[in-house]
Coordinates of C-alpha atoms and ligand atoms in Angstrom, one line a residue:
M1115 CA 62.9 -15.7 55.0
L1116 CA 63.1 -19.0 56.8
K1117 CA 64.6 -19.3 60.2
L1118 CA 66.5 -22.4 61.1
G1119 CA 65.3 -24.4 64.1
E1120 CA 67.4 -26.9 66.0
I1121 CA 69.9 -27.2 63.2
A1122 CA 71.3 -23.8 64.1
L1123 CA 72.6 -25.6 67.2
K1124 CA 74.3 -28.5 65.5
G1125 CA 77.8 -27.1 65.6
L1126 CA 80.2 -28.6 63.1
N1127 CA 77.5 -30.6 61.4
R1128 CA 75.4 -27.5 60.8
K1129 CA 76.6 -27.1 57.2
T1130 CA 75.6 -30.6 56.3
F1131 CA 72.1 -30.0 57.8
E1132 CA 71.8 -26.7 56.0
D1133 CA 72.8 -28.3 52.7
V1134 CA 70.1 -31.0 53.1
L1135 CA 67.5 -28.4 54.0
I1136 CA 68.4 -26.3 50.9
K1137 CA 68.2 -29.3 48.6
N1138 CA 64.8 -30.2 50.1
L1139 CA 63.5 -26.7 49.7
K1140 CA 64.7 -26.5 46.1
R1141 CA 63.0 -29.8 45.3
R1142 CA 59.7 -28.8 46.9
L1143 CA 59.7 -25.4 45.2
Q1144 CA 59.7 -27.1 41.7
G1145 CA 56.5 -26.2 40.0
A1146 CA 56.1 -22.9 41.9
G1147 CA 58.5 -21.0 39.7
V1148 CA 62.2 -20.2 39.6
F1149 CA 63.7 -19.4 43.0
S1150 CA 67.1 -18.9 44.4
V1151 CA 67.6 -20.6 47.8
T1152 CA 70.6 -19.4 49.8
S1153 CA 71.7 -19.3 53.4
R1154 CA 73.1 -16.4 55.3
Q1155 CA 73.3 -15.7 59.0
S1156 CA 71.0 -18.5 60.3
T1157 CA 68.4 -17.5 57.7
I1158 CA 67.5 -19.2 54.4
Y1159 CA 66.4 -16.8 51.7
V1160 CA 64.0 -18.1 49.1
E1161 CA 63.9 -15.4 46.4
P1162 CA 61.7 -15.4 43.3
M1163 CA 63.8 -15.0 40.2
D1164 CA 61.0 -13.6 38.0
Q1165 CA 57.4 -12.3 38.0
E1166 CA 56.0 -15.7 37.2
A1167 CA 56.8 -17.2 40.6
D1168 CA 53.8 -18.3 42.6
M1169 CA 54.6 -16.8 46.0
D1170 CA 51.5 -18.3 47.7
L1171 CA 52.3 -21.8 46.6
A1172 CA 55.9 -21.3 47.5
E1173 CA 54.9 -20.2 51.0
E1174 CA 52.6 -23.2 51.3
R1175 CA 55.3 -25.6 50.4
C1176 CA 58.0 -24.0 52.6
A1177 CA 55.6 -24.3 55.5
K1178 CA 55.8 -28.1 55.2
V1179 CA 59.6 -28.4 55.0
F1180 CA 61.1 -29.8 58.2
G1181 CA 64.1 -27.9 59.7
V1182 CA 62.4 -24.5 59.5
V1183 CA 61.3 -23.1 62.9
S1184 CA 59.5 -20.0 61.5
Y1185 CA 59.1 -18.2 58.2
T1186 CA 57.8 -15.0 56.8
R1187 CA 57.4 -13.2 53.5
A1188 CA 59.5 -10.1 53.5
G1189 CA 60.2 -7.0 51.4
E1190 CA 63.7 -5.9 50.7
A1191 CA 64.9 -2.3 51.0
E1192 CA 68.1 -0.5 50.5
K1193 CA 70.0 0.3 53.7
S1194 CA 68.9 3.8 54.4
L1195 CA 66.3 5.1 56.8
S1196 CA 64.2 6.6 54.1
S1197 CA 64.1 3.5 51.9
I1198 CA 63.3 1.4 54.9
Q1199 CA 60.4 3.7 55.9
E1200 CA 59.0 3.8 52.4
K1201 CA 59.3 0.1 51.9
A1202 CA 57.6 -0.6 55.2
A1203 CA 54.6 1.5 54.2
E1204 CA 54.4 0.0 50.8
Y1205 CA 55.1 -3.7 51.7
L1206 CA 52.8 -3.9 54.7
R1207 CA 50.1 -1.5 53.4
D1208 CA 47.3 -4.0 53.5
E1209 CA 48.1 -5.1 57.1
L1210 CA 48.5 -1.6 58.3
E1211 CA 45.3 -0.3 56.8
E1212 CA 43.4 -3.1 58.5
A1213 CA 45.1 -2.7 61.8
G1214 CA 44.1 -0.4 64.7
S1215 CA 47.4 -0.5 66.4
F1216 CA 51.0 -1.3 65.6
K1217 CA 54.6 -1.2 66.8
V1218 CA 58.0 -1.4 65.1
E1219 CA 60.7 -3.8 66.2
A1220 CA 64.2 -3.2 64.7
K1221 CA 67.1 -5.6 64.6
R1222 CA 70.5 -4.5 63.3
S1223 CA 72.8 -7.3 62.6
D1224 CA 74.9 -5.1 60.3
K1225 CA 76.7 -3.1 62.9
K1226 CA 78.1 -0.7 60.2
F1227 CA 74.6 0.7 59.6
P1228 CA 74.8 4.2 61.2
H1229 CA 71.5 4.1 63.1
Q1230 CA 70.9 2.0 66.1
S1231 CA 67.9 -0.3 66.6
P1232 CA 65.8 2.0 68.9
E1233 CA 66.3 4.9 66.5
I1234 CA 65.3 2.8 63.4
A1235 CA 62.2 1.7 65.3
R1236 CA 61.3 5.2 66.4
E1237 CA 61.8 6.9 63.0
T1238 CA 60.0 4.2 61.1
G1239 CA 57.1 4.3 63.6
A1240 CA 56.8 8.0 63.3
Y1241 CA 56.8 7.8 59.5
L1242 CA 54.1 5.1 59.5
M1243 CA 51.9 7.2 61.9
E1244 CA 52.0 10.0 59.3
R1245 CA 51.2 7.7 56.4
F1246 CA 48.5 5.9 58.3
P1247 CA 46.9 8.4 60.6
H1248 CA 44.3 6.0 62.0
L1249 CA 47.0 3.9 63.7
Q1250 CA 47.8 3.9 67.4
V1251 CA 51.1 2.7 68.8
D1252 CA 50.6 -0.2 71.2
V1253 CA 53.9 -1.8 72.4
H1254 CA 52.2 -4.6 74.4
H1255 CA 49.4 -6.0 72.2
P1256 CA 49.7 -4.5 68.7
D1257 CA 47.5 -5.8 65.9
V1258 CA 50.6 -5.6 63.6
T1259 CA 54.3 -5.7 64.4
V1260 CA 56.5 -4.2 61.7
W1261 CA 59.8 -5.9 61.8
V1262 CA 62.9 -4.1 60.4
E1263 CA 65.9 -6.4 60.0
V1264 CA 69.1 -4.6 58.9
R1265 CA 71.3 -7.3 57.6
E1266 CA 74.5 -7.5 55.5
A1267 CA 72.9 -7.6 52.1
A1268 CA 69.9 -5.4 52.6
A1269 CA 67.2 -4.3 55.0
F1270 CA 64.1 -6.6 55.3
L1271 CA 60.6 -5.7 56.3
H1272 CA 58.0 -8.1 57.4
A1273 CA 55.1 -8.7 59.8
D1274 CA 55.2 -11.5 62.5
A1275 CA 56.7 -14.7 61.3
R1276 CA 54.6 -17.9 61.2
P1277 CA 55.6 -21.1 62.9
G1278 CA 57.3 -23.5 60.4
A1279 CA 57.1 -27.3 60.4
G1280 CA 59.9 -27.6 63.0
G1281 CA 62.0 -30.8 63.2
I1282 CA 65.1 -31.5 61.3
P1283 CA 65.6 -31.8 57.5
V1284 CA 64.4 -35.0 56.0
G1285 CA 67.3 -37.2 54.9
S1286 CA 69.8 -35.8 57.4
G1287 CA 69.1 -38.7 59.8
G1288 CA 69.2 -41.7 57.5
R1289 CA 66.3 -43.8 56.2
G1290 CA 63.5 -45.7 57.9
L1291 CA 60.9 -48.2 56.6
V1292 CA 57.4 -47.4 57.7
L1293 CA 54.8 -50.2 57.8
I1294 CA 51.8 -48.4 56.3
S1295 CA 48.3 -49.6 56.6
G1296 CA 45.3 -47.6 55.5
G1297 CA 44.5 -46.7 59.1
L1298 CA 44.8 -43.4 61.1
D1299 CA 48.0 -44.2 63.0
S1300 CA 50.7 -45.3 60.6
P1301 CA 50.6 -42.1 58.4
V1302 CA 51.0 -40.0 61.6
A1303 CA 53.8 -42.3 62.7
A1304 CA 55.5 -41.8 59.3
W1305 CA 55.2 -38.0 59.5
S1306 CA 56.5 -38.0 63.1
M1307 CA 59.7 -39.8 62.1
A1308 CA 60.2 -37.7 58.9
K1309 CA 60.0 -34.7 61.2
R1310 CA 63.0 -36.1 63.1
G1311 CA 65.1 -36.2 59.9
L1312 CA 64.4 -39.7 58.5
A1313 CA 63.8 -40.2 54.8
L1314 CA 61.1 -42.8 54.3
T1315 CA 60.5 -45.9 52.4
A1316 CA 57.1 -47.6 52.9
V1317 CA 55.9 -51.2 52.9
H1318 CA 52.3 -52.2 52.6
F1319 CA 50.9 -55.7 53.1
A1320 CA 47.9 -56.6 50.9
S1321 CA 45.9 -59.8 50.9
P1322 CA 44.1 -60.0 47.6
P1323 CA 41.4 -61.1 46.9
Y1324 CA 40.4 -60.4 50.5
T1325 CA 41.7 -56.9 50.3
S1326 CA 40.8 -54.7 47.3
E1327 CA 42.6 -52.4 44.9
L1328 CA 40.7 -49.6 46.7
A1329 CA 42.6 -50.3 49.9
H1330 CA 45.9 -50.1 48.1
D1331 CA 44.8 -46.8 46.4
K1332 CA 44.0 -45.4 49.8
V1333 CA 47.5 -46.1 51.0
V1334 CA 48.9 -44.4 48.0
R1335 CA 46.8 -41.3 48.7
L1336 CA 47.9 -41.3 52.3
L1337 CA 51.5 -41.4 51.3
Q1338 CA 51.0 -38.6 48.9
K1339 CA 49.9 -36.5 51.9
V1340 CA 52.8 -37.6 54.0
S1341 CA 55.2 -36.9 51.1
E1342 CA 54.2 -33.2 51.2
Y1343 CA 56.4 -33.2 54.3
A1344 CA 58.6 -36.2 53.8
G1345 CA 59.5 -35.8 50.1
R1346 CA 59.5 -38.7 47.7
I1347 CA 58.5 -42.1 49.2
K1348 CA 59.1 -45.5 47.6
L1349 CA 56.2 -47.8 48.4
V1350 CA 56.8 -51.6 48.3
T1351 CA 53.6 -53.7 48.3
V1352 CA 53.9 -57.3 49.5
E1353 CA 51.1 -59.9 49.3
L1354 CA 50.6 -61.9 52.5
T1355 CA 47.5 -63.9 51.3
R1356 CA 49.0 -67.4 51.5
L1357 CA 50.8 -66.7 54.8
Q1358 CA 47.6 -65.3 56.3
E1359 CA 45.6 -68.3 55.1
A1360 CA 48.1 -70.7 56.5
I1361 CA 48.0 -68.9 59.9
R1362 CA 44.2 -69.0 59.9
D1363 CA 44.1 -72.7 59.0
Q1364 CA 47.0 -74.0 61.1
C1365 CA 47.8 -71.8 64.0
P1366 CA 45.9 -71.4 67.3
E1367 CA 43.1 -68.9 66.5
E1368 CA 43.7 -66.7 69.6
L1369 CA 47.3 -66.2 68.7
S1370 CA 46.8 -65.5 65.0
T1371 CA 47.1 -61.7 65.3
V1372 CA 50.4 -61.8 67.1
I1373 CA 51.8 -64.4 64.7
L1374 CA 50.7 -62.3 61.7
R1375 CA 52.4 -59.3 63.2
R1376 CA 55.6 -61.3 63.7
Y1377 CA 55.6 -62.2 60.0
M1378 CA 54.9 -58.6 59.0
L1379 CA 57.9 -57.5 61.0
R1380 CA 60.1 -60.3 59.5
A1381 CA 58.9 -59.4 55.9
A1382 CA 59.4 -55.7 56.6
Q1383 CA 62.9 -56.3 57.9
R1384 CA 63.8 -58.0 54.7
V1385 CA 62.5 -55.1 52.7
A1386 CA 64.4 -52.7 54.9
Q1387 CA 67.6 -54.5 54.3
D1388 CA 67.1 -54.4 50.5
E1389 CA 66.2 -50.7 50.7
G1390 CA 69.0 -49.4 52.9
C1391 CA 66.7 -48.7 55.9
L1392 CA 68.1 -48.9 59.4
C1393 CA 64.9 -49.0 61.3
L1394 CA 61.2 -49.9 61.1
I1395 CA 58.4 -47.6 62.0
T1396 CA 54.9 -48.6 63.1
G1397 CA 51.8 -46.8 64.2
E1398 CA 51.3 -48.8 67.4
S1399 CA 50.0 -47.1 70.6
L1400 CA 50.2 -49.0 73.9
G1401 CA 47.0 -50.8 74.8
Q1402 CA 45.0 -49.6 71.8
V1403 CA 44.0 -53.0 70.6
A1404 CA 44.8 -56.7 71.6
S1405 CA 48.0 -56.8 69.5
Q1406 CA 49.3 -53.6 71.1
T1407 CA 49.5 -54.7 74.7
L1408 CA 52.9 -54.8 76.3
Q1409 CA 53.0 -58.6 76.1
A1410 CA 51.9 -58.7 72.5
I1411 CA 54.5 -56.1 71.5
A1412 CA 57.2 -58.0 73.3
C1413 CA 56.3 -61.1 71.3
T1414 CA 56.3 -59.1 68.1
D1415 CA 59.6 -57.4 68.9
A1416 CA 61.3 -60.7 69.7
V1417 CA 61.8 -61.2 65.9
A1418 CA 63.2 -57.7 65.3
Q1419 CA 66.9 -57.4 64.4
M1420 CA 66.8 -53.6 64.0
P1421 CA 65.2 -50.8 66.0
V1422 CA 61.5 -50.6 65.7
F1423 CA 60.3 -47.0 66.3
R1424 CA 56.7 -46.5 67.5
P1425 CA 56.5 -42.8 67.8
L1426 CA 52.8 -43.0 68.9
I1427 CA 53.3 -45.5 71.7
G1428 CA 52.5 -43.0 74.4
T1429 CA 49.8 -41.0 72.7
D1430 CA 46.0 -41.1 72.9
K1431 CA 43.7 -41.6 69.9
A1432 CA 42.5 -38.0 70.3
E1433 CA 46.1 -36.7 69.9
I1434 CA 46.7 -38.9 66.9
V1435 CA 43.4 -37.6 65.3
K1436 CA 44.6 -34.0 65.9
T1437 CA 47.8 -34.6 64.1
A1438 CA 46.0 -36.6 61.3
R1439 CA 43.8 -33.5 60.8
K1440 CA 46.8 -31.2 60.8
I1441 CA 48.6 -33.2 58.1
D1442 CA 45.3 -33.8 56.2
T1443 CA 45.3 -37.6 56.3
F1444 CA 42.3 -37.9 58.5
D1445 CA 39.5 -37.9 55.8
T1446 CA 41.4 -40.5 53.8
S1447 CA 42.2 -42.7 56.7
I1448 CA 38.6 -43.1 57.8
E1449 CA 37.5 -44.4 54.4
P1450 CA 36.1 -47.9 55.0
Y1451 CA 38.3 -50.4 53.0
E1452 CA 39.3 -53.7 54.4
D1453 CA 42.9 -54.0 55.5
C1454 CA 44.7 -57.3 55.8
C1455 CA 44.7 -56.9 59.6
T1456 CA 40.9 -56.8 59.8
I1457 CA 40.3 -60.0 57.7
F1458 CA 40.3 -63.3 59.6
T1459 CA 40.4 -61.6 63.0
P1460 CA 40.0 -64.0 65.9
K1461 CA 36.9 -63.6 68.1
H1462 CA 39.0 -63.7 71.3
P1463 CA 42.6 -62.7 70.6
R1464 CA 44.9 -63.4 73.5
T1465 CA 45.9 -60.1 75.0
K1466 CA 48.7 -61.4 77.1
P1467 CA 50.5 -64.0 75.0
S1468 CA 53.9 -65.4 76.2
L1469 CA 56.7 -65.8 73.8
E1470 CA 56.9 -69.5 74.4
M1471 CA 53.2 -69.9 73.6
V1472 CA 53.6 -67.9 70.4
E1473 CA 56.7 -69.7 69.2
R1474 CA 54.9 -73.1 69.7
G1475 CA 51.8 -71.9 67.9
E1476 CA 53.9 -70.5 65.0
A1477 CA 55.7 -73.8 64.5
A1478 CA 52.5 -75.3 62.9
I1479 CA 53.3 -73.5 59.6
D1480 CA 56.3 -73.5 57.3
G1481 CA 56.8 -69.9 57.9
E1482 CA 60.2 -69.5 56.1
A1483 CA 58.9 -70.9 52.8
L1484 CA 55.7 -68.8 53.0
L1485 CA 57.8 -65.7 53.8
E1486 CA 60.0 -66.2 50.8
E1487 CA 57.0 -66.7 48.6
A1488 CA 55.4 -63.5 49.9
L1489 CA 58.5 -61.5 49.3
K1490 CA 58.5 -62.6 45.7
T1491 CA 55.3 -60.7 45.2
A1492 CA 56.9 -57.4 46.1
V1493 CA 56.0 -54.5 43.7
A1494 CA 57.5 -51.1 44.0
Q1495 CA 56.2 -47.7 43.0
H1496 CA 57.3 -44.1 43.7
I1497 CA 55.0 -41.7 45.5
K1498 CA 55.3 -37.9 45.0
A1499 CA 53.2 -35.2 46.4
Y1500 CA 53.1 -33.2 43.2
Ligands
ATP2596 P1 46.8 -48.1 61.8 O1 45.8 -47.0 62.2 O2 48.1 -47.6 61.4 O3 46.2 -49.0 60.9 P2 46.0 -49.7 64.0 O4 45.7 -49.0 65.2 O5 44.9 -50.1 63.0 O6 47.1 -48.9 63.1 P3 47.0 -52.4 63.6 O7 46.1 -52.6 62.5 O8 47.1 -53.4 64.7 O9 46.7 -51.0 64.4 O10 48.5 -52.1 63.1 C1 49.5 -51.7 63.9 C2 50.6 -51.2 63.0 O11 51.1 -52.3 62.1 C3 50.2 -50.1 62.0 O12 50.2 -48.9 62.6 C4 51.1 -50.3 60.9 O13 52.4 -49.7 61.2 C5 51.3 -51.8 60.8 N1 50.4 -52.4 59.9 C6 49.1 -52.8 60.1 N2 48.6 -53.3 59.0 C7 49.5 -53.1 58.0 C8 49.5 -53.4 56.6 N3 48.4 -53.9 56.0 N4 50.6 -53.1 55.9 C9 51.7 -52.6 56.5 N5 51.7 -52.3 57.8 C10 50.6 -52.6 58.5
MG2597 MG1 45.0 -50.8 61.0

C-alpha cells in the first residue's frame, strides 16, 4: 500500500498525477514479477499476481518512486472481526514475537462495517494478547503498532508505514536537461529536480584525449544510480576539445573558466532545444569554487535563454554529501578521473569577473564556429537502472 503525498492535494489535476505515478510504478516493477497497480481512496495498491513475485525487490523499487509519501507491506483480510484478528496474528507474527509491547490502531473508511474503530482496536488487541501472551499493551511507545484499515474492498493489516521517496511523479512536470559531470554535485542536482517531477535528459562534455573513456563510464554509472529514481535517462555526450584548446590558447587565462562555462551553457541549450527540455540543471553551489561566485554565475547566466535551475545553490558540501550517500552516488563520484573542467585550469581564476570583461575576452575566438563543430560530435545513449 502506497500513500500519495502532495499529489493528493492537486485538485483537478490529481488524476493526471496519479496516472503518471501508476505508469512509473509499473515500469519500475518490471523484473520483480507480475503486479497489478491500482488506485483507490488516496492509496495505490501494488498487488502481486502470482507466487513468483519478488516482494522484497518490489518494495525496494517502490521506495524510490517519487510521489509516494509512505508505503507499507500489508496483509488482506475479509471484512469480519474474526478474519481481521486471525490475519493480524498471522501476518505480523514475526514482528509481534520479537516485540515486548504493542498497540492496535484501527481506521474504518468503510462506514458500513458494523464495528467502530475503537471496538475493532480493542477486540483485535485482546485477541493478540491471548495469542502472544508475552506482549504488553503500550499506547505511547509500543515496539509494534498493528494497523487495521477497514476499506471498501477488504480489511488491511500492517505495521508502521515507512517514509517513501516523497516529491511528485517524474514526468508530471515536464523535462529538464541536466549538465552532468563526474563530480558529487550534479548527480544530486539531477535527483533533486527529478524529485520535483521533471523527467531528465543529460548532457556530458568530454575533452578527449585529455579526458578518458573512464571518466565517461563514471558518468554512465552515476546516471544509472539517478535513474533508479528518475527513470530512463538519455545521455548526450559532446566533445569540447577544440573549443577548450582555443579558449586556452586565445582567451585571457584568468577568465578561461567562466568563458568555458558560458560555452557549456550555450551548447547545453542547443541540446535542450533538440530534446524538448524547457530548463537546464546544474550542480552549482554559491561560493564553492571560483566559477560559482555570484559574479561568475551572473556572467554565465547572461547567455541563458531558458531557466537554469541550480537546486544546490544554497546547500553546503556536507549536505550534498549526505544526499549523495543516500542515493548511493557518493562512492562513484569520488573516483579520481579527470573531468574537462579540471584540465587547463588557470592558476589564478578571476573570482569577480564583469560581463564586459568576459565578453571582450571571449571575442578572441570564433566561438560560433567552434560551437557548431562541437555539437556535431554529439552521441546519444540511453541509461536504464536495470
Ligand atoms: P560537480 O560536483 O557536479 O562536478 P563542481 O562542484 O565540480 O560540480 P564545476 O566543475 O565547476 O563544479 O561544475 C559546475 C556544474 O557544471 C556541475 O555541477 C555540472 O552541472 C556542470 N558541469 C561541469 N563539468 C561538466 C561536464 N564535463 N559536463 C557537463 N556538465 C558539467
Ligand atoms: Mg566538477
